[in-house]
Short mmCIF file of C-alpha atoms and ligand atoms in Angstrom, two decimals:
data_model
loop_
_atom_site.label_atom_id
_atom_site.label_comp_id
_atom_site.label_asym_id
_atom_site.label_seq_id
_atom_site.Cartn_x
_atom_site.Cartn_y
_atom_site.Cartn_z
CA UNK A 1 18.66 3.98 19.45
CA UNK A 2 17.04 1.81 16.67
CA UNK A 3 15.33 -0.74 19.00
CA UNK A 4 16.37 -3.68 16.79
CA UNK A 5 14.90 -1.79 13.71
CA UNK A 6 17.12 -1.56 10.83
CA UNK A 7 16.40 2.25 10.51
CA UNK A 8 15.11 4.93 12.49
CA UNK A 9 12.94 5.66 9.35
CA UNK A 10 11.14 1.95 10.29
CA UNK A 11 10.92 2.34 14.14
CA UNK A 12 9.84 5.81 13.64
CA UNK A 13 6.80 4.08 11.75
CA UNK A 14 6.25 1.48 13.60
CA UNK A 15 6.01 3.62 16.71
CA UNK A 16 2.74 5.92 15.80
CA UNK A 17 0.39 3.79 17.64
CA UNK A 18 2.20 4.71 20.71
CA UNK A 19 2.74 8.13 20.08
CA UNK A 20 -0.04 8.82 18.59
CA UNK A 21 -1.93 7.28 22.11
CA UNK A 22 0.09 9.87 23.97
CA UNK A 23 -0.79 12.13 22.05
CA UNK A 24 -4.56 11.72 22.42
CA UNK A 25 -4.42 10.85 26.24
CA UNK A 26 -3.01 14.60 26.39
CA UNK A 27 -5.56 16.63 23.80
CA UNK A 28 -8.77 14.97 24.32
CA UNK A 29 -8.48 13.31 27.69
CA UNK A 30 -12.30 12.93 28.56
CA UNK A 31 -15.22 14.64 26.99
CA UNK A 32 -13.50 17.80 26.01
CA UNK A 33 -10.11 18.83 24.24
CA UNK A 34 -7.33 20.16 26.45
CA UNK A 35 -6.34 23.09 24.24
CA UNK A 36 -5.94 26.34 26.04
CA UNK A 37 -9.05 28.40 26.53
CA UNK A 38 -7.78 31.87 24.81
CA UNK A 39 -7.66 29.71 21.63
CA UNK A 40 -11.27 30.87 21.30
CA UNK A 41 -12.15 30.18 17.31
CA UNK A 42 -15.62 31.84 17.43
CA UNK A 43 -15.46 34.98 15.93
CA UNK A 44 -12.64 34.05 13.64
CA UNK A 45 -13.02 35.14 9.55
CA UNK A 46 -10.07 33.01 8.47
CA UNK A 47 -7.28 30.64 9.78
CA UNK A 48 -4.17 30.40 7.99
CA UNK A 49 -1.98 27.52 8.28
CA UNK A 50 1.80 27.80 7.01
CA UNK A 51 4.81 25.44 6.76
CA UNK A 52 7.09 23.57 4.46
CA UNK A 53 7.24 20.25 3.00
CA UNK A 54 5.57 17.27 4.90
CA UNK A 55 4.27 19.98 7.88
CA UNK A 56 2.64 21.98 4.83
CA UNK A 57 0.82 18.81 3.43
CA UNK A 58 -0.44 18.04 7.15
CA UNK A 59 -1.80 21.40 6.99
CA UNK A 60 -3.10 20.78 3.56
CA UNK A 61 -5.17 17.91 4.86
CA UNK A 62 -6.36 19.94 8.14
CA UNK A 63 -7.77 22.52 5.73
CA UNK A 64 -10.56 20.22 4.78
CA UNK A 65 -11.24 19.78 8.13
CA UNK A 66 -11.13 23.10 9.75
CA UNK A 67 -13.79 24.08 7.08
CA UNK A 68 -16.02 20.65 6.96
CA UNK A 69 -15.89 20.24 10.86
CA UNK A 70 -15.68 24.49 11.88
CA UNK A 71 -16.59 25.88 8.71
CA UNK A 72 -13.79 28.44 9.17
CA UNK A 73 -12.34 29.46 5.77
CA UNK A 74 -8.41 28.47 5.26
CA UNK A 75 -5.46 29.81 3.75
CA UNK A 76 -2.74 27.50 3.46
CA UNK A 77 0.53 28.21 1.52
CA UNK A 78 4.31 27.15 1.85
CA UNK A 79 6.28 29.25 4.19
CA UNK A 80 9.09 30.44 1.45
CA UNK A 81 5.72 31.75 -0.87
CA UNK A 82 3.66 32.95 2.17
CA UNK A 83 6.31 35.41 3.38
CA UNK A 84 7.38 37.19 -0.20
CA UNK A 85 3.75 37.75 -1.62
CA UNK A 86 2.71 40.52 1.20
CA UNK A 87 -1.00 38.42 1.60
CA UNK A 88 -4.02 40.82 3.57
CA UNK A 89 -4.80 38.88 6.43
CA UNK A 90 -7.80 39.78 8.16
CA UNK A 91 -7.38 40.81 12.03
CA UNK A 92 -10.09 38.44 13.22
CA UNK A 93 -7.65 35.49 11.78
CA UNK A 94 -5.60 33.01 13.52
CA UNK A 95 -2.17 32.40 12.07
CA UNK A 96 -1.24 28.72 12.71
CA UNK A 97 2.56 27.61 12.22
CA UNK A 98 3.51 23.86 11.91
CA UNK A 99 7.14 22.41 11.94
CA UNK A 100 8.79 19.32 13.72
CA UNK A 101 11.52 20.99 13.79
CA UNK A 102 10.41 24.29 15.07
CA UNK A 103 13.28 25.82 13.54
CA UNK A 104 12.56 26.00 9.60
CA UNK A 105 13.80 29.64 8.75
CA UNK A 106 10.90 30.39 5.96
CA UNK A 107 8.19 29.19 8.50
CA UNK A 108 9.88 31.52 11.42
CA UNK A 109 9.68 34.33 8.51
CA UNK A 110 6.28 33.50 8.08
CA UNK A 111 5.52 33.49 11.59
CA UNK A 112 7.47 36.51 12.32
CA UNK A 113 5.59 38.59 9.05
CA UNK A 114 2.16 37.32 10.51
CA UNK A 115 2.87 37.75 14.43
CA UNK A 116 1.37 42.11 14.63
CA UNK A 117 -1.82 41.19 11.86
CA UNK A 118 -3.31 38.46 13.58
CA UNK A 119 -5.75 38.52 16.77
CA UNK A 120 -2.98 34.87 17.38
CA UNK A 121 0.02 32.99 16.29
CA UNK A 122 -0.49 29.20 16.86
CA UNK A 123 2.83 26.71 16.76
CA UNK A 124 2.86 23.51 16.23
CA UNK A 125 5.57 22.15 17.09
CA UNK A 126 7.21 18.49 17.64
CA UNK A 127 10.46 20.74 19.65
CA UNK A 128 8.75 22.50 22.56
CA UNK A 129 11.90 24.26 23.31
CA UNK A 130 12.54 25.70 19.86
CA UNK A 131 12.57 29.40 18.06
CA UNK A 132 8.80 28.91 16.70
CA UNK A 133 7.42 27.33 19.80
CA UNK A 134 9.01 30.51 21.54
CA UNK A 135 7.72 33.41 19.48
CA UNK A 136 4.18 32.12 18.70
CA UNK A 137 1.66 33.21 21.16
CA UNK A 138 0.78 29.75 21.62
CA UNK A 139 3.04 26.69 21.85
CA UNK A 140 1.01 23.00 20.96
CA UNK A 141 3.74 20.11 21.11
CA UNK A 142 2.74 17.32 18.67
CA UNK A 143 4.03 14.77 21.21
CA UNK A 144 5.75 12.61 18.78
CA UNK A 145 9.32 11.90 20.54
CA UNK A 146 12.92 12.70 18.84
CA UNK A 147 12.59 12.05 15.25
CA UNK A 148 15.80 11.03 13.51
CA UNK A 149 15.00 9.71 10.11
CA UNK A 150 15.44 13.07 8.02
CA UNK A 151 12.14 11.38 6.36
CA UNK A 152 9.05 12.67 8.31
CA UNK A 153 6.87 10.15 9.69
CA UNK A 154 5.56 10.12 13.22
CA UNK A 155 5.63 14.10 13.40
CA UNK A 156 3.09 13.94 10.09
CA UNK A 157 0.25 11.57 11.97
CA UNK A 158 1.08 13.66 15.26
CA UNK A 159 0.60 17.18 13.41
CA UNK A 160 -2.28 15.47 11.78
CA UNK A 161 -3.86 14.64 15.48
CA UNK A 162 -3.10 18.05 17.06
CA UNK A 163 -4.90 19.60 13.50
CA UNK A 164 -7.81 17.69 13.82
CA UNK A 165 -8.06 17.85 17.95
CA UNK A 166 -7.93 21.90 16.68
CA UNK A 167 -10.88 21.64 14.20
CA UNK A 168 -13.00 20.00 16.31
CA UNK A 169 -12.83 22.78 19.28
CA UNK A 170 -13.24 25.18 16.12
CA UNK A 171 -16.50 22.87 15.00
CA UNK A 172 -17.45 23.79 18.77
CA UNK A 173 -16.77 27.19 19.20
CA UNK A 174 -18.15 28.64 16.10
CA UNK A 175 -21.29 26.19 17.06
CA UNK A 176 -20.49 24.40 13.63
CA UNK A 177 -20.45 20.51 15.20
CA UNK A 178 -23.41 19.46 17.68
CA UNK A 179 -22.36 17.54 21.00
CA UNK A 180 -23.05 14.28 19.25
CA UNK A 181 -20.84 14.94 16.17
CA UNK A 182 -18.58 16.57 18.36
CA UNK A 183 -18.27 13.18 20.23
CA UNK A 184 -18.49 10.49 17.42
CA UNK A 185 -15.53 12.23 16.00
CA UNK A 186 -13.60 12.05 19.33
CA UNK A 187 -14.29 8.64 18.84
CA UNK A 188 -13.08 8.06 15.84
CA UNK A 189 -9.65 9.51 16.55
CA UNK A 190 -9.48 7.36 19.75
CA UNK A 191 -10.25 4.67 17.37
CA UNK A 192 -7.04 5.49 15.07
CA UNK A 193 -4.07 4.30 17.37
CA UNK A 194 -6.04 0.49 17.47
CA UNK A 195 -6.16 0.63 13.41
CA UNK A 196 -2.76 1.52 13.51
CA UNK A 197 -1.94 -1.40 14.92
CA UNK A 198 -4.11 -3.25 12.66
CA UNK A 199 -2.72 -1.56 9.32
CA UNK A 200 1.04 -1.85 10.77
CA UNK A 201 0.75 -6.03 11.62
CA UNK A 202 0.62 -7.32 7.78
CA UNK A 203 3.99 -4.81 6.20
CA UNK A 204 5.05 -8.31 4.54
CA UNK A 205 2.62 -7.75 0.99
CA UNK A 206 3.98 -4.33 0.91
CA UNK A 207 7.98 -5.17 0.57
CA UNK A 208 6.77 -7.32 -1.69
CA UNK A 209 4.88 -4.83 -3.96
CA UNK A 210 8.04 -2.50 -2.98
CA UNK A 211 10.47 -4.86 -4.83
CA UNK A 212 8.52 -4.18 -8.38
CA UNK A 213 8.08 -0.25 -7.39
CA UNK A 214 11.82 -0.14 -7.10
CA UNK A 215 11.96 -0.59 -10.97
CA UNK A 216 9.64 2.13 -11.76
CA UNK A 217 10.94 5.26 -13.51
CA UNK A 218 7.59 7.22 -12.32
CA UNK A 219 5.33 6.64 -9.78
CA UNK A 220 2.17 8.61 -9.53
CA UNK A 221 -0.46 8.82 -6.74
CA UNK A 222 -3.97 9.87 -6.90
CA UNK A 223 -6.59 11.16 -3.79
CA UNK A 224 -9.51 12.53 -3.63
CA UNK A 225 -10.75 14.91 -0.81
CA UNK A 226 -8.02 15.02 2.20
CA UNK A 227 -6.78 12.24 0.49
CA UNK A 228 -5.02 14.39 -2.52
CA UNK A 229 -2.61 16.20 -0.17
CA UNK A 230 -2.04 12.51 1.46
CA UNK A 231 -1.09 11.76 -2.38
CA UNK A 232 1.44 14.75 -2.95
CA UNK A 233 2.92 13.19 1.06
CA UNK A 234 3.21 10.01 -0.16
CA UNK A 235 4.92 11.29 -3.27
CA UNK A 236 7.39 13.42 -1.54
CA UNK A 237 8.75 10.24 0.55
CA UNK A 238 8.81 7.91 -2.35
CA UNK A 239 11.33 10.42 -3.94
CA UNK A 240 13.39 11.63 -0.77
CA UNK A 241 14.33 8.27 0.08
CA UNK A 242 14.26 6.50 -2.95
CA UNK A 243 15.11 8.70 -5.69
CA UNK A 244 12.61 7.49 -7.87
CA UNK A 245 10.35 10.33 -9.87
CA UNK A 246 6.93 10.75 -8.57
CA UNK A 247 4.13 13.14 -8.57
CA UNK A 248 0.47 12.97 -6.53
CA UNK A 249 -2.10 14.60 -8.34
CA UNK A 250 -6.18 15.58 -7.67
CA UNK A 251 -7.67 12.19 -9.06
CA UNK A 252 -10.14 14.39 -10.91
CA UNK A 253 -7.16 16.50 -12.37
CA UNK A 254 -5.59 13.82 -14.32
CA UNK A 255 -7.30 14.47 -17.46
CA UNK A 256 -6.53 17.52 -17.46
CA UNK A 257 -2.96 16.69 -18.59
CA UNK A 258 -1.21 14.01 -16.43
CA UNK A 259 -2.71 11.13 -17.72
CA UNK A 260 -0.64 11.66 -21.01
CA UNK A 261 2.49 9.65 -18.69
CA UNK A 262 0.72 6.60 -18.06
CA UNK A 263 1.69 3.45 -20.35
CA UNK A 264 2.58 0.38 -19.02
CA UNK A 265 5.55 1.11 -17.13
CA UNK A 266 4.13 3.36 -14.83
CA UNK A 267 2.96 2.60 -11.18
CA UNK A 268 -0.58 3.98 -10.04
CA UNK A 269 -1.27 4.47 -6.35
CA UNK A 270 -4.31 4.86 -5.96
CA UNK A 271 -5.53 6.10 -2.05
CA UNK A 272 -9.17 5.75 -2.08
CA UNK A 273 -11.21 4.24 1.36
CA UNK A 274 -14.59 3.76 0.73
CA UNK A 275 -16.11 7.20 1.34
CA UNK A 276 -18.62 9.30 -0.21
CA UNK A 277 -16.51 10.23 -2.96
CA UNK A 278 -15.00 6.45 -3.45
CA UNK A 279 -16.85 6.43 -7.03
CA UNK A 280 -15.35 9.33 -8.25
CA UNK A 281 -12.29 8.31 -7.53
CA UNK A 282 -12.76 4.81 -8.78
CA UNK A 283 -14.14 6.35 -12.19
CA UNK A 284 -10.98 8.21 -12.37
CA UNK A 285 -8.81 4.82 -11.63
CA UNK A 286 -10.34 3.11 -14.49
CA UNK A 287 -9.44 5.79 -16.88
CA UNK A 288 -5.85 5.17 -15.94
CA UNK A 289 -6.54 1.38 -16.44
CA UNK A 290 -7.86 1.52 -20.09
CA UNK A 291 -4.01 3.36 -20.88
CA UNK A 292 -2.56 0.63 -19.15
CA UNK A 293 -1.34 2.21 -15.87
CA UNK A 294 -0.50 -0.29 -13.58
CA UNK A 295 -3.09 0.52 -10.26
CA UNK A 296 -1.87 -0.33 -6.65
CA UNK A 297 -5.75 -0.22 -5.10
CA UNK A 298 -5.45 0.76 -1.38
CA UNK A 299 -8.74 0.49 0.55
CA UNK A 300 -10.60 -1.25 2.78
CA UNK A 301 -12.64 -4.02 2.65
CA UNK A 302 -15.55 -2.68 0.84
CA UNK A 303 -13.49 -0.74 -1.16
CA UNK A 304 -11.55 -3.50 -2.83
CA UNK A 305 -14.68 -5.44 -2.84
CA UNK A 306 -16.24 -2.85 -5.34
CA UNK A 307 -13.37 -1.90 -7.20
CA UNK A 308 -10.65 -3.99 -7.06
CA UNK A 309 -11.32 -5.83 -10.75
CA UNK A 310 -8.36 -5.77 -12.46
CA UNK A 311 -6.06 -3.70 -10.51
CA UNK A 312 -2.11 -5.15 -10.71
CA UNK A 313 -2.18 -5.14 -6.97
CA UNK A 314 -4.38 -4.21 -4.38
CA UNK A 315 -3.69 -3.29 -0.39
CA UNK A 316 -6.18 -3.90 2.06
CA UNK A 317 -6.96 -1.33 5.11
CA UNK A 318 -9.23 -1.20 8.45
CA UNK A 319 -12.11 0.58 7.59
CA UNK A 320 -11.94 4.31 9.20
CA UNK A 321 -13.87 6.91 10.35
CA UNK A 322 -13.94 9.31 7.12
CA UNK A 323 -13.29 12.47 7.57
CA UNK A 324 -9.71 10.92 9.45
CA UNK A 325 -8.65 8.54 6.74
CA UNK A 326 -5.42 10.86 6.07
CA UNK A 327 -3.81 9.77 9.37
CA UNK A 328 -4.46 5.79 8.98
CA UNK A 329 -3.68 5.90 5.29
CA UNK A 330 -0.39 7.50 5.65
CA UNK A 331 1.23 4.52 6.88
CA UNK A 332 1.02 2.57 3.56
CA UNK A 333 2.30 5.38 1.98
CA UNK A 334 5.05 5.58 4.15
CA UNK A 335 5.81 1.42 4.44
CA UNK A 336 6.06 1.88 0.69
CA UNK A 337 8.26 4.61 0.46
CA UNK A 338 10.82 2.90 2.96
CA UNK A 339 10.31 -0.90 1.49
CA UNK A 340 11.22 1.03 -1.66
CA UNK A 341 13.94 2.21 -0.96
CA UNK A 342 15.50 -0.87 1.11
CA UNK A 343 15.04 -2.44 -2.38
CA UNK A 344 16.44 0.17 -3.93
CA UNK A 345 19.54 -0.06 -1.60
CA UNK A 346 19.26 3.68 -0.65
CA UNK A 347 20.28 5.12 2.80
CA UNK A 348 16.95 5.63 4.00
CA UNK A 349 17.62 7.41 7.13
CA UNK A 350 20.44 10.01 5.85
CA UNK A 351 18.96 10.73 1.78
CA UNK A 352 21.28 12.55 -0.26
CA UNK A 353 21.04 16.40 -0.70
CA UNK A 354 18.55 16.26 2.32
CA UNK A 355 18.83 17.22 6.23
CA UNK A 356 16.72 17.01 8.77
CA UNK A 357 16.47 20.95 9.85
CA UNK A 358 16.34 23.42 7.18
CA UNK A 359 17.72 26.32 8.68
CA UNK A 360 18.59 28.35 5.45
CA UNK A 361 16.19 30.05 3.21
C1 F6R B 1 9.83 15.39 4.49
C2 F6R B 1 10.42 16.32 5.44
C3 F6R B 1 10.47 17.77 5.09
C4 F6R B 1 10.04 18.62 6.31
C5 F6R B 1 10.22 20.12 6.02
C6 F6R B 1 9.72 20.96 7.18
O1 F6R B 1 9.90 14.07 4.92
O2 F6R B 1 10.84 15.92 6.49
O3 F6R B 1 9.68 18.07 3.97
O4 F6R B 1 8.72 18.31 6.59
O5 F6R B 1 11.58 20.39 5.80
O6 F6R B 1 10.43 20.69 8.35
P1 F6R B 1 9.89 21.14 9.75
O7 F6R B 1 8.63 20.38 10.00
O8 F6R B 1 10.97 20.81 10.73
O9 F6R B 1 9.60 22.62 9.67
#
């Protein structure tokens, strides 16, 4: 039940630190990641990751890590593409499959067109019991509990986990990450459930910000790095639950046509922690300022300390171990989509025209 929530979508959200603890207490319990040993990644050529909608944009953000941490090359492509194009896939690949659902008919096409070309098919899955956990070779549960809001939220930060628990026994295999790296980024993730926390306790500034967002007509959001498919994901929920229009784009793509929308009327999110490629990004978030875009900053400490100079509102974050800034900063994203849409009046949990398992093509 809702646990004195109002929604699932909101106890969903507010449960990730938990989840997202049981989740790491089962893939990286010690020094090393439980993941089964035949899920060798050494003499791979490519990985390709499939899946639709929120699943695909978690695998979006794991293919910056599975080549940055493993330096394995990645395909990625949505399920209802992947299966009609015929792609070559090398033999020496991995095929990896990720749905909450587990029952998504274009990913089980996918998985099903992939399953004799691959040395493996990889699932992961939030439904153990379901068709793609069954007909992959290998079955990864993402740990995340029953999710009931037709709005994905836990499953996206556990999928995220499981991805980067994955590239970081690639990053070993294929002798890409030394012992030390190997460890400081086990660290970090076992840092992320405690940042949670920290990012979850002050959701009062963002209803706030949510009440003028619900009077937008277009909302974009801009990130750089793993941060642009976090963008398109924050995006997608803002318009499932809320209705309102809005689009994430590559924050070094938007003069290459988008920034033609923004006037005054139009809300700019801007997800940008305070990484190596924070002044890009910045530089990019100014352009939108000079056409009067109205910038929601979110970033940490030293972030808004640099950058935050007139910005219409700004959003303030733990600071985070880079290369896993996707998982923490999802959680604005998805406080905003929901406060949004509470303003809005929408019913958050059952969104029109949407359902929870898409079991048609
Ligand atoms: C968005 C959302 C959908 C699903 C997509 C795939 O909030 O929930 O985009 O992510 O329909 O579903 P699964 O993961 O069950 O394959």
């Amino acid at each position: 039940e809702k646990a004195g929530y109002k929604h699932f979508m909101a106890k969903e959200i507010a449960e990730q630190p938990v989840v997202l603890g049981d989740a790491l207490a089962h893939y990286l319990p010690g020094d090393t990641v439980n993941l089964p040993e035949t899920l060798d990644f050494s003499g791979l050529e490519r990985l390709t990751l499939v899946a639709c909608g929120t699943a695909f944009y978690a695998c979006s953000v794991a293919k910056y890590w599975f080549e940055t941490l493993a330096g394995l090359p990645c395909e990625i492509d949505v399920a209802s593409e992947f299966r009609y194009r015929e792609p070559p896939i090398p033999a020496k690949s991995f095929a990896l499959f990720v749905s909450q659902s587990g029952e998504t008919a274009d990913t089980l096409a996918a998985l099903r067109y992939c399953r004799e070309k691959v040395a493996k098919t990889v699932a992961v899955v939030n439904v153990a019991t379901s068709s793609i956990a069954r007909e992959a070779d290998v079955a990864l549960p993402i740990l995340a509990g029953v999710e009931v809001g037709v709005a994905s939220t836990k499953a996206f930060t556990c999928q995220l986990l499981v991805l980067a628990t994955l590239a970081l026994k690639a990053g070993r295999d294929r002798g890409h990450l030394s012992a030390e790296a190997f460890a400081a980024h086990v660290a970090g993730l076992r840092s992320l459930p405690g940042l949670m926390n920290a990012a979850l306790a002050g959701d009062g500034p963002v209803a706030a910000l949510a009440e003028r967002l619900a009077e937008a007509q277009d909302i974009l959001f801009l990130g750089r790095g793993p941060m642009f498919p976090l963008a398109l994901e924050g995006a997608l929920k803002l318009k499932e639950i809320s209705y309102i229009h809005a689009e994430g784009y590559a924050s070094g793509e938007l003069k290459h046509g988008p920034i033609a929308l923004i006037d005054r009327s139009v809300p700019v999110i801007v997800l940008a922690p305070h990484d190596r490629l924070f002044d890009k990004t910045v530089s990019n978030m100014q352009e939108v300022m000079a056409r009067h875009g109205q910038v929601l900053l979110i970033s940490d400490a030293k972030g808004l300390a640099a950058a935050a100079e007139g910005v219409w509102a700004t959003l303030k974050m733990p600071e985070v171990p880079e290369p896993f800034a996707p998982i923490l900063y999802a959680l604005p994203a998805q406080l905003l989509a929901y406060h949004t849409a509470v303003a809005k009046g929408t019913d958050v949990d059952q969104p029109r025209n949407l359902a929870k398992s898409v079991t048609v093509e």
